[in-house]
PDB file of C-alpha atoms in Angstrom:
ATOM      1  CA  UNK A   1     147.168  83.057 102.983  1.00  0.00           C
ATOM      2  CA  UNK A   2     144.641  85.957 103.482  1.00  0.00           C
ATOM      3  CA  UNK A   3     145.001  87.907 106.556  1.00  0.00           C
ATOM      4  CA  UNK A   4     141.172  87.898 106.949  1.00  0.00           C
ATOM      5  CA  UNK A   5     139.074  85.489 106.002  1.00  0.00           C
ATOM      6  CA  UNK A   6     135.703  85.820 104.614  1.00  0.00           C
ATOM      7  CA  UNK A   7     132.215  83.644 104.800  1.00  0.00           C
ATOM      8  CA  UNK A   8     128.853  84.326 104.020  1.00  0.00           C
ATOM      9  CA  UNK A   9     124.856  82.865 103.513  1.00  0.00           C
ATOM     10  CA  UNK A  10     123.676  82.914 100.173  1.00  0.00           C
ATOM     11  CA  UNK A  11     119.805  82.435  99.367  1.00  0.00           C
ATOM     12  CA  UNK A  12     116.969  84.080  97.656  1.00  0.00           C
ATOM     13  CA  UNK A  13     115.521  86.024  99.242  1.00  0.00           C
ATOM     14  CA  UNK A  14     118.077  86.025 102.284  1.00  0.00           C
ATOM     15  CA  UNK A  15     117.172  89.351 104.302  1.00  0.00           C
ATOM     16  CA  UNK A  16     115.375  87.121 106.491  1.00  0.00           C
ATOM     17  CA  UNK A  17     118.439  84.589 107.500  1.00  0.00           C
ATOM     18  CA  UNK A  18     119.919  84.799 111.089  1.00  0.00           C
ATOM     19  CA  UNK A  19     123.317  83.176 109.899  1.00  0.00           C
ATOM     20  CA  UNK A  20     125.322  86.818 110.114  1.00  0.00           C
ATOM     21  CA  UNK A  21     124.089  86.820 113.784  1.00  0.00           C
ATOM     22  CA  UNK A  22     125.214  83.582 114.547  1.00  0.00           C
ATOM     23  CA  UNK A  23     128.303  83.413 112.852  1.00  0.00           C
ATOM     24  CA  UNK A  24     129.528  87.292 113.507  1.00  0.00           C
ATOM     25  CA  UNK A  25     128.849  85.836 117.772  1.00  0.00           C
ATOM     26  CA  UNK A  26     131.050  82.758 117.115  1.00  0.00           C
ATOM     27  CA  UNK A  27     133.920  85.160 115.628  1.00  0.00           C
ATOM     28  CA  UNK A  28     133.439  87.901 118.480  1.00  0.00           C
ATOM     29  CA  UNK A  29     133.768  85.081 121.574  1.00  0.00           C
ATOM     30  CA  UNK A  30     136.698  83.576 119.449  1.00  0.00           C
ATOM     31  CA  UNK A  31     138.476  86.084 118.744  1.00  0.00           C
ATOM     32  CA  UNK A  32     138.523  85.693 115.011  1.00  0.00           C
ATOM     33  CA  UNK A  33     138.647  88.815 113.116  1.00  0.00           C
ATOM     34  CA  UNK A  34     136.091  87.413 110.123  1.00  0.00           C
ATOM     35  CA  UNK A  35     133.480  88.924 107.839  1.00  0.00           C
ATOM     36  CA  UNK A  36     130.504  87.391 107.686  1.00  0.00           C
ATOM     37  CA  UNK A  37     127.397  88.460 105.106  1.00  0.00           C
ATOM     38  CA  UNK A  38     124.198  87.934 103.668  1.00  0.00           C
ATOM     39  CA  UNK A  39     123.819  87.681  99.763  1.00  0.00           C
ATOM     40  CA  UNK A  40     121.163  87.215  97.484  1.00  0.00           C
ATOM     41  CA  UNK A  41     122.127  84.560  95.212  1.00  0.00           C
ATOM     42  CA  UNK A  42     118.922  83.560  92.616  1.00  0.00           C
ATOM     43  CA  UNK A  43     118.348  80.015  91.157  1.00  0.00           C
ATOM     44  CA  UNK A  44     120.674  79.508  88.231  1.00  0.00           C
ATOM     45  CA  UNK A  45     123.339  82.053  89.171  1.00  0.00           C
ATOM     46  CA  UNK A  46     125.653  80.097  92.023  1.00  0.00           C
ATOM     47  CA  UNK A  47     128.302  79.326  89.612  1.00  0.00           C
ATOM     48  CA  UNK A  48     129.058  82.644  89.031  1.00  0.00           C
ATOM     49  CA  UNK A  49     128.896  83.874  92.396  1.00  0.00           C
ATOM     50  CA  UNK A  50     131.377  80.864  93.244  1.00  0.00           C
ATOM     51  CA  UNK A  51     133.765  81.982  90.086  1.00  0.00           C
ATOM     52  CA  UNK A  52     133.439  85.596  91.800  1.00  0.00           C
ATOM     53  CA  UNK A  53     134.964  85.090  94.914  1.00  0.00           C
ATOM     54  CA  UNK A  54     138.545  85.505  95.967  1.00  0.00           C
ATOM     55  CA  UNK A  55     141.282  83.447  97.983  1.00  0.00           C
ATOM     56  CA  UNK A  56     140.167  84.881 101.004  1.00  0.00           C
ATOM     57  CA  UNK A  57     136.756  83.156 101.034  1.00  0.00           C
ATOM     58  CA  UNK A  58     136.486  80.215 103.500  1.00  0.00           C
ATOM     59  CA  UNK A  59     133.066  78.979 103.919  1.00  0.00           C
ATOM     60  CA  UNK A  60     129.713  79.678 102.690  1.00  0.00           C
ATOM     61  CA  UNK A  61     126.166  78.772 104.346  1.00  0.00           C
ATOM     62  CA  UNK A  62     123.357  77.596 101.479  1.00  0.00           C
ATOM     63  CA  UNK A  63     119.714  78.389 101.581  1.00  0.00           C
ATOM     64  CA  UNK A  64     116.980  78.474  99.361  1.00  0.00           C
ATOM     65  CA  UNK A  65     117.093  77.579  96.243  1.00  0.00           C
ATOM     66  CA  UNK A  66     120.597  76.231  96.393  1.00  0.00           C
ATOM     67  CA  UNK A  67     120.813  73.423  98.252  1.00  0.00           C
ATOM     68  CA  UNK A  68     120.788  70.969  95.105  1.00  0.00           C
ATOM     69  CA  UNK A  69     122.091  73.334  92.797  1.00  0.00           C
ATOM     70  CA  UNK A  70     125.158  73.429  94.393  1.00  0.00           C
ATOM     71  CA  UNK A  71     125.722  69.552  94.381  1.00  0.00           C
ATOM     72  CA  UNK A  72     127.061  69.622  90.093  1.00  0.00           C
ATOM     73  CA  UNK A  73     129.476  72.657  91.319  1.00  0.00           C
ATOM     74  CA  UNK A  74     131.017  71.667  94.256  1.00  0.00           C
ATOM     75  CA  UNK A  75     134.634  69.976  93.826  1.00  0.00           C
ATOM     76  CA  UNK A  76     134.156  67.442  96.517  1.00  0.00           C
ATOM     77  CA  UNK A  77     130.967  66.145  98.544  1.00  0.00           C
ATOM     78  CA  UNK A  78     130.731  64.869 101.822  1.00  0.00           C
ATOM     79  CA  UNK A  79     129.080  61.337 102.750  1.00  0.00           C
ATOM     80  CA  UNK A  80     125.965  63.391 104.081  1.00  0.00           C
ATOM     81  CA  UNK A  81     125.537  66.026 101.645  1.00  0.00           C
ATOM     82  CA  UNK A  82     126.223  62.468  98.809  1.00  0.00           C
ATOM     83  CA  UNK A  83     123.156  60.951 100.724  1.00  0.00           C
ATOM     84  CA  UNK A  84     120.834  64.178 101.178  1.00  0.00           C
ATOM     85  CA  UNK A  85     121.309  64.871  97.676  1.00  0.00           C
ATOM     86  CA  UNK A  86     121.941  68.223  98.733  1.00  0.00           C
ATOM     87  CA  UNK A  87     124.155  70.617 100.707  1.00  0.00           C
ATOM     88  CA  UNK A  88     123.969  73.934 103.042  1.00  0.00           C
ATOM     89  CA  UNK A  89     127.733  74.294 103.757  1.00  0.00           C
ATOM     90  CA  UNK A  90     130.675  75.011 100.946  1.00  0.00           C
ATOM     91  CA  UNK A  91     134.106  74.714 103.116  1.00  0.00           C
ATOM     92  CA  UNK A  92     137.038  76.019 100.833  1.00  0.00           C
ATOM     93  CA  UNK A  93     140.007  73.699 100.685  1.00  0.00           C
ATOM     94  CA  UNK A  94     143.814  74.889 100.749  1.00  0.00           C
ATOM     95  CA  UNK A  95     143.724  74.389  97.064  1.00  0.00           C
ATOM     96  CA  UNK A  96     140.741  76.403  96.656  1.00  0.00           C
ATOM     97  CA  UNK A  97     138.216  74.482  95.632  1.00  0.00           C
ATOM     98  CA  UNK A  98     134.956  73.926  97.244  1.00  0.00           C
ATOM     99  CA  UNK A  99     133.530  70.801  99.524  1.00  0.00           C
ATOM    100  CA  UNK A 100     129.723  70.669  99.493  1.00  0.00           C
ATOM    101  CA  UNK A 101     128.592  69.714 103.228  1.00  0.00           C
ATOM    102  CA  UNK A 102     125.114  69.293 104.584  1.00  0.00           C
ATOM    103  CA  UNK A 103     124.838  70.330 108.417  1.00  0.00           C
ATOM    104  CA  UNK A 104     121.264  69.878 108.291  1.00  0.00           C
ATOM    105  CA  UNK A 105     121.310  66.449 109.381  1.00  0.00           C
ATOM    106  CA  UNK A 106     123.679  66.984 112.538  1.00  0.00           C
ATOM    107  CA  UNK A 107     121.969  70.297 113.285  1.00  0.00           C
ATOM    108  CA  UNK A 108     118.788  68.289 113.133  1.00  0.00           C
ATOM    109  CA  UNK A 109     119.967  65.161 115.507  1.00  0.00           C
ATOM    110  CA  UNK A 110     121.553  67.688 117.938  1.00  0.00           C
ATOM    111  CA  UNK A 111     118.659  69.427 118.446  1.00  0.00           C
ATOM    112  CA  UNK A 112     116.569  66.965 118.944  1.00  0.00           C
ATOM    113  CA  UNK A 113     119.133  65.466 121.108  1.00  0.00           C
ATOM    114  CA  UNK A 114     119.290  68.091 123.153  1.00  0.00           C
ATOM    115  CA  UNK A 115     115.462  68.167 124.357  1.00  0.00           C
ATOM    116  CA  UNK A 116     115.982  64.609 125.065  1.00  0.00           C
ATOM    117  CA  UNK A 117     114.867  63.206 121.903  1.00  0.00           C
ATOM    118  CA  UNK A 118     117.889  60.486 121.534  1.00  0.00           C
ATOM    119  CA  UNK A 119     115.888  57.313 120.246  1.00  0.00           C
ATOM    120  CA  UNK A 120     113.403  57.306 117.944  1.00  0.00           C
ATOM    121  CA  UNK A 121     111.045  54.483 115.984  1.00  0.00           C
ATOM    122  CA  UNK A 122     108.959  55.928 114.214  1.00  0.00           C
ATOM    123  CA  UNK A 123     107.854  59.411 112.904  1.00  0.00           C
ATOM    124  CA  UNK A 124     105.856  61.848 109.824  1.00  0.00           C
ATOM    125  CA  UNK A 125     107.143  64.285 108.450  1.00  0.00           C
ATOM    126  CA  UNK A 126     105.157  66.818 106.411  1.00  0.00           C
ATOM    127  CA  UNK A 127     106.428  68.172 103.695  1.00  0.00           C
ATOM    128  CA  UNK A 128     108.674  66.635 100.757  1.00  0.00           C
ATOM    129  CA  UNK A 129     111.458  68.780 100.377  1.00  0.00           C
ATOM    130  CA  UNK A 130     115.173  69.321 101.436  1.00  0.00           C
ATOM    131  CA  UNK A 131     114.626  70.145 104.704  1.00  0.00           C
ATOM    132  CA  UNK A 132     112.460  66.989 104.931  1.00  0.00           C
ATOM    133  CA  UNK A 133     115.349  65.060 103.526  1.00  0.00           C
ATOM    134  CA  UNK A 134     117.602  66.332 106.117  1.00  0.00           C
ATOM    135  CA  UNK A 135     115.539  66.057 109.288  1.00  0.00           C
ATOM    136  CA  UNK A 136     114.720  62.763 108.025  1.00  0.00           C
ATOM    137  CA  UNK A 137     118.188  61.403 107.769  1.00  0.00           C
ATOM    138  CA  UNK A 138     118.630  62.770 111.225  1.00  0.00           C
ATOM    139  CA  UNK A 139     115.886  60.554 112.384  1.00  0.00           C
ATOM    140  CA  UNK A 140     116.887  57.598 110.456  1.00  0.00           C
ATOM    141  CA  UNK A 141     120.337  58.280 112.889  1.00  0.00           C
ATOM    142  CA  UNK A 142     118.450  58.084 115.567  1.00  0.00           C
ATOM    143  CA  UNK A 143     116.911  54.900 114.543  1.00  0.00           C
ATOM    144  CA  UNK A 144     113.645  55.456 113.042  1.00  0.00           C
ATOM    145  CA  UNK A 145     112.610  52.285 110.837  1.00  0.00           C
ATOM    146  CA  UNK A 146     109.263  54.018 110.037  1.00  0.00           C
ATOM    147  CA  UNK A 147     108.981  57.115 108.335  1.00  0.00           C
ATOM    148  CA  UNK A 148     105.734  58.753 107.158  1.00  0.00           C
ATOM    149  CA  UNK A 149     105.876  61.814 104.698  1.00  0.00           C
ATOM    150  CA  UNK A 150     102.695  63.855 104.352  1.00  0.00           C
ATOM    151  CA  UNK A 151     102.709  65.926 101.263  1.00  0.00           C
ATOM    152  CA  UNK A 152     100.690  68.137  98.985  1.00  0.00           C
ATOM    153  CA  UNK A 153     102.064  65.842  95.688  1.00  0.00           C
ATOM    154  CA  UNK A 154     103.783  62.408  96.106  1.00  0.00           C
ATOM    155  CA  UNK A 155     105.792  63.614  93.366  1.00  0.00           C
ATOM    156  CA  UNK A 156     107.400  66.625  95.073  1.00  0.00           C
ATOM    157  CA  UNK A 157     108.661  64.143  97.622  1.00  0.00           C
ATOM    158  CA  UNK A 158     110.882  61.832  95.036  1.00  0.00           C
ATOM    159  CA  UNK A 159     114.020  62.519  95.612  1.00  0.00           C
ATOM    160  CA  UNK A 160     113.457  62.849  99.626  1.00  0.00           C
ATOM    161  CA  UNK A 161     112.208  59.401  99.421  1.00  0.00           C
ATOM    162  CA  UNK A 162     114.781  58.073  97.511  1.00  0.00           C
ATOM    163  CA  UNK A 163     117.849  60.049 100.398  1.00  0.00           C
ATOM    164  CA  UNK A 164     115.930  58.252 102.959  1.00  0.00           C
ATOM    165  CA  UNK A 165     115.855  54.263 101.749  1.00  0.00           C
ATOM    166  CA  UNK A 166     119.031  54.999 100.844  1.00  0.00           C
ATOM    167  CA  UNK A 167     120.240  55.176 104.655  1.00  0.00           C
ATOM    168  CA  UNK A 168     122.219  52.692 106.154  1.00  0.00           C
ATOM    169  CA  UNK A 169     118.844  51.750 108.413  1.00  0.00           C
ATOM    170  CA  UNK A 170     116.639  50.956 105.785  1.00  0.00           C
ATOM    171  CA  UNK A 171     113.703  52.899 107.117  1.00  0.00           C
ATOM    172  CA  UNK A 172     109.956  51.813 105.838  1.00  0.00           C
ATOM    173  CA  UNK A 173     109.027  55.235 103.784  1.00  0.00           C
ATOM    174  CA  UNK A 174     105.405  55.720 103.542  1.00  0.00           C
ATOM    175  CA  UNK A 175     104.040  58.846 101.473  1.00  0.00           C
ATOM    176  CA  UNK A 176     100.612  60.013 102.040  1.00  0.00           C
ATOM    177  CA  UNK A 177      98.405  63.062 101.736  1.00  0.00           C
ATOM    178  CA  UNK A 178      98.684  66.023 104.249  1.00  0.00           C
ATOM    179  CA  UNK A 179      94.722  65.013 105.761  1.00  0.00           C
ATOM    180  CA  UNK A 180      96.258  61.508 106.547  1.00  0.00           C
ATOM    181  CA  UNK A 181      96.925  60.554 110.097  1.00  0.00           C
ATOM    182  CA  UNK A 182     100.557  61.998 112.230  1.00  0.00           C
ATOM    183  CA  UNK A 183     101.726  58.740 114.107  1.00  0.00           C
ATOM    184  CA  UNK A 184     105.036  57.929 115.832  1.00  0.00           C
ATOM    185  CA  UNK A 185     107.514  59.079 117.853  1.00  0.00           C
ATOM    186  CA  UNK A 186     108.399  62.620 116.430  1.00  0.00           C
ATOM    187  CA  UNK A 187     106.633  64.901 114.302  1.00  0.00           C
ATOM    188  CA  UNK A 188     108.405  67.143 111.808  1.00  0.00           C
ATOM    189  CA  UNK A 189     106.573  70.537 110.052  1.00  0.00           C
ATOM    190  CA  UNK A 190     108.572  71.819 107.324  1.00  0.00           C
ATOM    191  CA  UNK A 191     105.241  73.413 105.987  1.00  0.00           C
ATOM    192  CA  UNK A 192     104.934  76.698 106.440  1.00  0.00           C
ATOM    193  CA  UNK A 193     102.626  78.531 109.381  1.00  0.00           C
ATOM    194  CA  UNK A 194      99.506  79.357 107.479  1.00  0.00           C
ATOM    195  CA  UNK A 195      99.152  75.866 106.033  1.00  0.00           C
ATOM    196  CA  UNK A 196      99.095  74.422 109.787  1.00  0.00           C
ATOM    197  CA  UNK A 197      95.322  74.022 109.654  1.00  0.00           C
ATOM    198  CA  UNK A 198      93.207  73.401 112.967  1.00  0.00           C
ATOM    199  CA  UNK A 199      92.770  69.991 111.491  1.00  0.00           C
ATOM    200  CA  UNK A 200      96.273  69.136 111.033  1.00  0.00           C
ATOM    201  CA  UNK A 201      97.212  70.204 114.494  1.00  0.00           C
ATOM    202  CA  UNK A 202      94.504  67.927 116.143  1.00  0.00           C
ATOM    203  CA  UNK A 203      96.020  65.148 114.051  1.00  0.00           C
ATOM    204  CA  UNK A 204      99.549  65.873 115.798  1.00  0.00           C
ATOM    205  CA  UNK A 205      98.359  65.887 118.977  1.00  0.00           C
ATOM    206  CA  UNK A 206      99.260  62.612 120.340  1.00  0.00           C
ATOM    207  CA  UNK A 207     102.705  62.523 118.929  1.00  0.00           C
ATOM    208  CA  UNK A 208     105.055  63.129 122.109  1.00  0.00           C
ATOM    209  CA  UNK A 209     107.543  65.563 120.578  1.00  0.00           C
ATOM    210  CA  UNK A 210     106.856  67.977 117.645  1.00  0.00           C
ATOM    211  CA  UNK A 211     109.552  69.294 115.604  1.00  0.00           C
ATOM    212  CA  UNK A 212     108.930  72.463 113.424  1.00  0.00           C
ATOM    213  CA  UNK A 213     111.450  73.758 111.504  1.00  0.00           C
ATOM    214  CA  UNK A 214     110.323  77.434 111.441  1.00  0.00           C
ATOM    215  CA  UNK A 215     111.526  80.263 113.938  1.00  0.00           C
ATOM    216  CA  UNK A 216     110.081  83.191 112.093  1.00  0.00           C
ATOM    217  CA  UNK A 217     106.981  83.690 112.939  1.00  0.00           C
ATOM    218  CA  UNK A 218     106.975  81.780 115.981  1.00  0.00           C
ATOM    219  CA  UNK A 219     105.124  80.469 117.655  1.00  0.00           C
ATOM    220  CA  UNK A 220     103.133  78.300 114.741  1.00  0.00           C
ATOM    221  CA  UNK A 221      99.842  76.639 114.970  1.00  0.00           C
ATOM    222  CA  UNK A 222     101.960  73.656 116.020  1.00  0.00           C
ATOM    223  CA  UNK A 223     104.043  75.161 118.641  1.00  0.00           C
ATOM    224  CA  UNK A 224     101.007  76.692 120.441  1.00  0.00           C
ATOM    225  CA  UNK A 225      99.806  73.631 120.440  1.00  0.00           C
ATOM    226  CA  UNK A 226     102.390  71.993 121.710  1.00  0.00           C
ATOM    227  CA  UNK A 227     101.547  72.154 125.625  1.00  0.00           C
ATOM    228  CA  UNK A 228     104.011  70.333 127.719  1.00  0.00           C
ATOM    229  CA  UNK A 229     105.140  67.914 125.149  1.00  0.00           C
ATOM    230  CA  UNK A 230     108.516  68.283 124.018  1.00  0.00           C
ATOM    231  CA  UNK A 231     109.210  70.596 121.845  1.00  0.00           C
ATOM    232  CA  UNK A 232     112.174  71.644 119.486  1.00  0.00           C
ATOM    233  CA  UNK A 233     112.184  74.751 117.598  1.00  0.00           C
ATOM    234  CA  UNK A 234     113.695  76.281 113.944  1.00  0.00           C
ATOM    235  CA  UNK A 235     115.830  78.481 115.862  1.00  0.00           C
ATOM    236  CA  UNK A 236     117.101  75.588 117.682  1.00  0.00           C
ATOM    237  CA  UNK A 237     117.944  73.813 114.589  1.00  0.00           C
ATOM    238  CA  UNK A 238     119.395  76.704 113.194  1.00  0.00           C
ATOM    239  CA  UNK A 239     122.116  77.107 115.826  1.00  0.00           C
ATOM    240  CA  UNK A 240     123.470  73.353 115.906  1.00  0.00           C
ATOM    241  CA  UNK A 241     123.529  73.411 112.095  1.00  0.00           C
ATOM    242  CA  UNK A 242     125.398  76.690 112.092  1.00  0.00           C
ATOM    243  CA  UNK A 243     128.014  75.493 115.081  1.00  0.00           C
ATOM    244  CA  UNK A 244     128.357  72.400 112.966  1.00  0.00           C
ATOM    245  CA  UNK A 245     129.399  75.118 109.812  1.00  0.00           C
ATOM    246  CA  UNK A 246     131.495  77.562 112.573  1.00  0.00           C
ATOM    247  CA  UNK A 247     133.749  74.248 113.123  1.00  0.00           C
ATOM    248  CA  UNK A 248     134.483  73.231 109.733  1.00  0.00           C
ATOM    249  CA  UNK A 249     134.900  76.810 108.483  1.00  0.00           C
ATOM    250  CA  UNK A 250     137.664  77.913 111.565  1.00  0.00           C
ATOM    251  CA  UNK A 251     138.596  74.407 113.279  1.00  0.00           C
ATOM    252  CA  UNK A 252     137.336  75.748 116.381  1.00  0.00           C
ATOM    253  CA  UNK A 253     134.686  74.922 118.529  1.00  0.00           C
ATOM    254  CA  UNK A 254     131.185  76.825 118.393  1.00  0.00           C
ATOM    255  CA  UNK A 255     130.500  78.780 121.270  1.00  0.00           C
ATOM    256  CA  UNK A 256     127.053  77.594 121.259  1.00  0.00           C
ATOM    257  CA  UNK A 257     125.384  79.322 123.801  1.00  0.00           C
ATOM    258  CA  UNK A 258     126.533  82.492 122.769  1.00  0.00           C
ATOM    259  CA  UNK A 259     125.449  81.587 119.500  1.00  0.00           C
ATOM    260  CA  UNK A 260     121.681  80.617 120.625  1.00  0.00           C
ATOM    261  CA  UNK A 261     121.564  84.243 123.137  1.00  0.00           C
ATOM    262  CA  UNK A 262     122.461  86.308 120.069  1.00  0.00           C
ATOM    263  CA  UNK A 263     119.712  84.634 118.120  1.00  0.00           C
ATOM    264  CA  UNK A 264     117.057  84.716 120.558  1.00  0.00           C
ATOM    265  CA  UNK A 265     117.733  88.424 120.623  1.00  0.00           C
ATOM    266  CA  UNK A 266     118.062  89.024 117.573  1.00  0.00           C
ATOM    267  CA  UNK A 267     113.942  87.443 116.898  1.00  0.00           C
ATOM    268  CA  UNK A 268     113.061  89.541 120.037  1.00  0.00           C
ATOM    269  CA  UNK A 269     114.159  92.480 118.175  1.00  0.00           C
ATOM    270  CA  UNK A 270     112.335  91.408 115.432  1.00  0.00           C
ATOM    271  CA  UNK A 271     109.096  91.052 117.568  1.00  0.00           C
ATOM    272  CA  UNK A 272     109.226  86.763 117.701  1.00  0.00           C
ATOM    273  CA  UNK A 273     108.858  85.733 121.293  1.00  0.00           C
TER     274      UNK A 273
END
């Protein structure tokens, strides 16, 4: 076995990601004497990255544009990266070959978990994509039956429809235009800032807890808005997915808040507040 191991986020582009932060914290409070980097992997080229990489490579985190790509590569696939259609996490076995995970969908319920969103009914979504898929799973877990997508193209959201009446819940999956009406329990933006329009907004504004996915820039049209409903955050989501990927890659628990501190540093040195 390797004396050190390795891990790393791959993406394109990827000089944005936080992951090294994270991770590089959970191997300083444990002790671990790991690498963790950033590389830029384009669309079409994961294979032979993967075929690249030595023994000593443990784990790898998966951005954009990989997160279905890596599904046809990946020598085993967990139960929720099978249902998501998609993975973020590769965890290298003893015999060296590569499980596709998805930590999304944990990362997702624990967050909204955590600001004391446990039960849910009913919620929109906007946006189509994977990170739609994967916050909607989570809220499917949490026991949404209704779930609303609001999307640019109904056909961009085909295969996130598909991942979520294929969960165990049998949620109701409407799809409908971005100018249709936000109802339910939850809100989810996985759209980016500039296309949070003052419309939109006012048409979240009676949902109780709003969910956006973003941390950089923060705060969005959507989290300004927010007031003093609940409110969970990108970066917050980012942390419980990546303590989710610290576990499977060492066996050892996340030092979470550590984890969230060095983030939340990390954006203020960046100029995010």
């Amino acid at each position: 076995m390797p004396a050190r191991r390795r891990c790393g986020v791959l993406g394109d582009p990827i000089g944005h990601s936080l992951s090294p932060v994270l991770h590089r914290t959970g191997y300083a409070v444990t002790g671990l004497d790991w690498e963790y980097d950033a590389h830029q992997v384009p669309a079409g080229t994961l294979a032979d990255f993967l075929g690249s990489l030595g023994e000593e490579w443990r784990g790898l985190s998966l951005t954009m544009p990989l997160k279905r790509e890596v599904m046809s590569l990946a020598g085993g696939v967990s139960p929720a990266a099978a249902l998501a259609g998609a993975a973020n996490t590769l965890v290298r076995d003893d015999d060296l070959t590569w499980r596709a995970d998805n930590t999304d969908i944990g990362g997702a319920r624990a967050a909204l978990a955590e600001r004391g969103a446990t039960s849910v009914e009913s919620a929109t979504i906007l946006g189509g994509g994977s990170t739609a898929t994967s916050t909607g799973l989570a809220l499917c877990d949490l026991g949404a039956r209704e779930i609303r997508l609001l999307v640019r193209s109904a056909d961009r959201a085909t295969e996130t429809v598909t991942a979520l009446r294929a969960h165990p819940g049998r949620p109701e999956v409407v799809v409908a235009g971005l100018v249709d009406d936000v109802i339910g329990d939850v809100a989810v933006s996985t759209i980016p800032a500039e296309a949070q329009d003052p419309g939109l907004v006012a048409r979240c504004a009676r949902v109780p807890v709003v969910f956006d996915v973003l941390y950089h820039p923060w705060p969005t049209p959507l989290a300004l808005a927010a007031g003093d409903r609940v409110l969970v955050s990108g970066l917050d989501l980012l942390v419980h997915q990546a303590a989710l990927q610290f576990t499977l890659f060492t066996g050892l628990d996340a030092p979470l808040t550590a984890m969230r501190t060095a983030g939340e540093q990390a954006l203020a040195d960046r100029g995010v507040t």
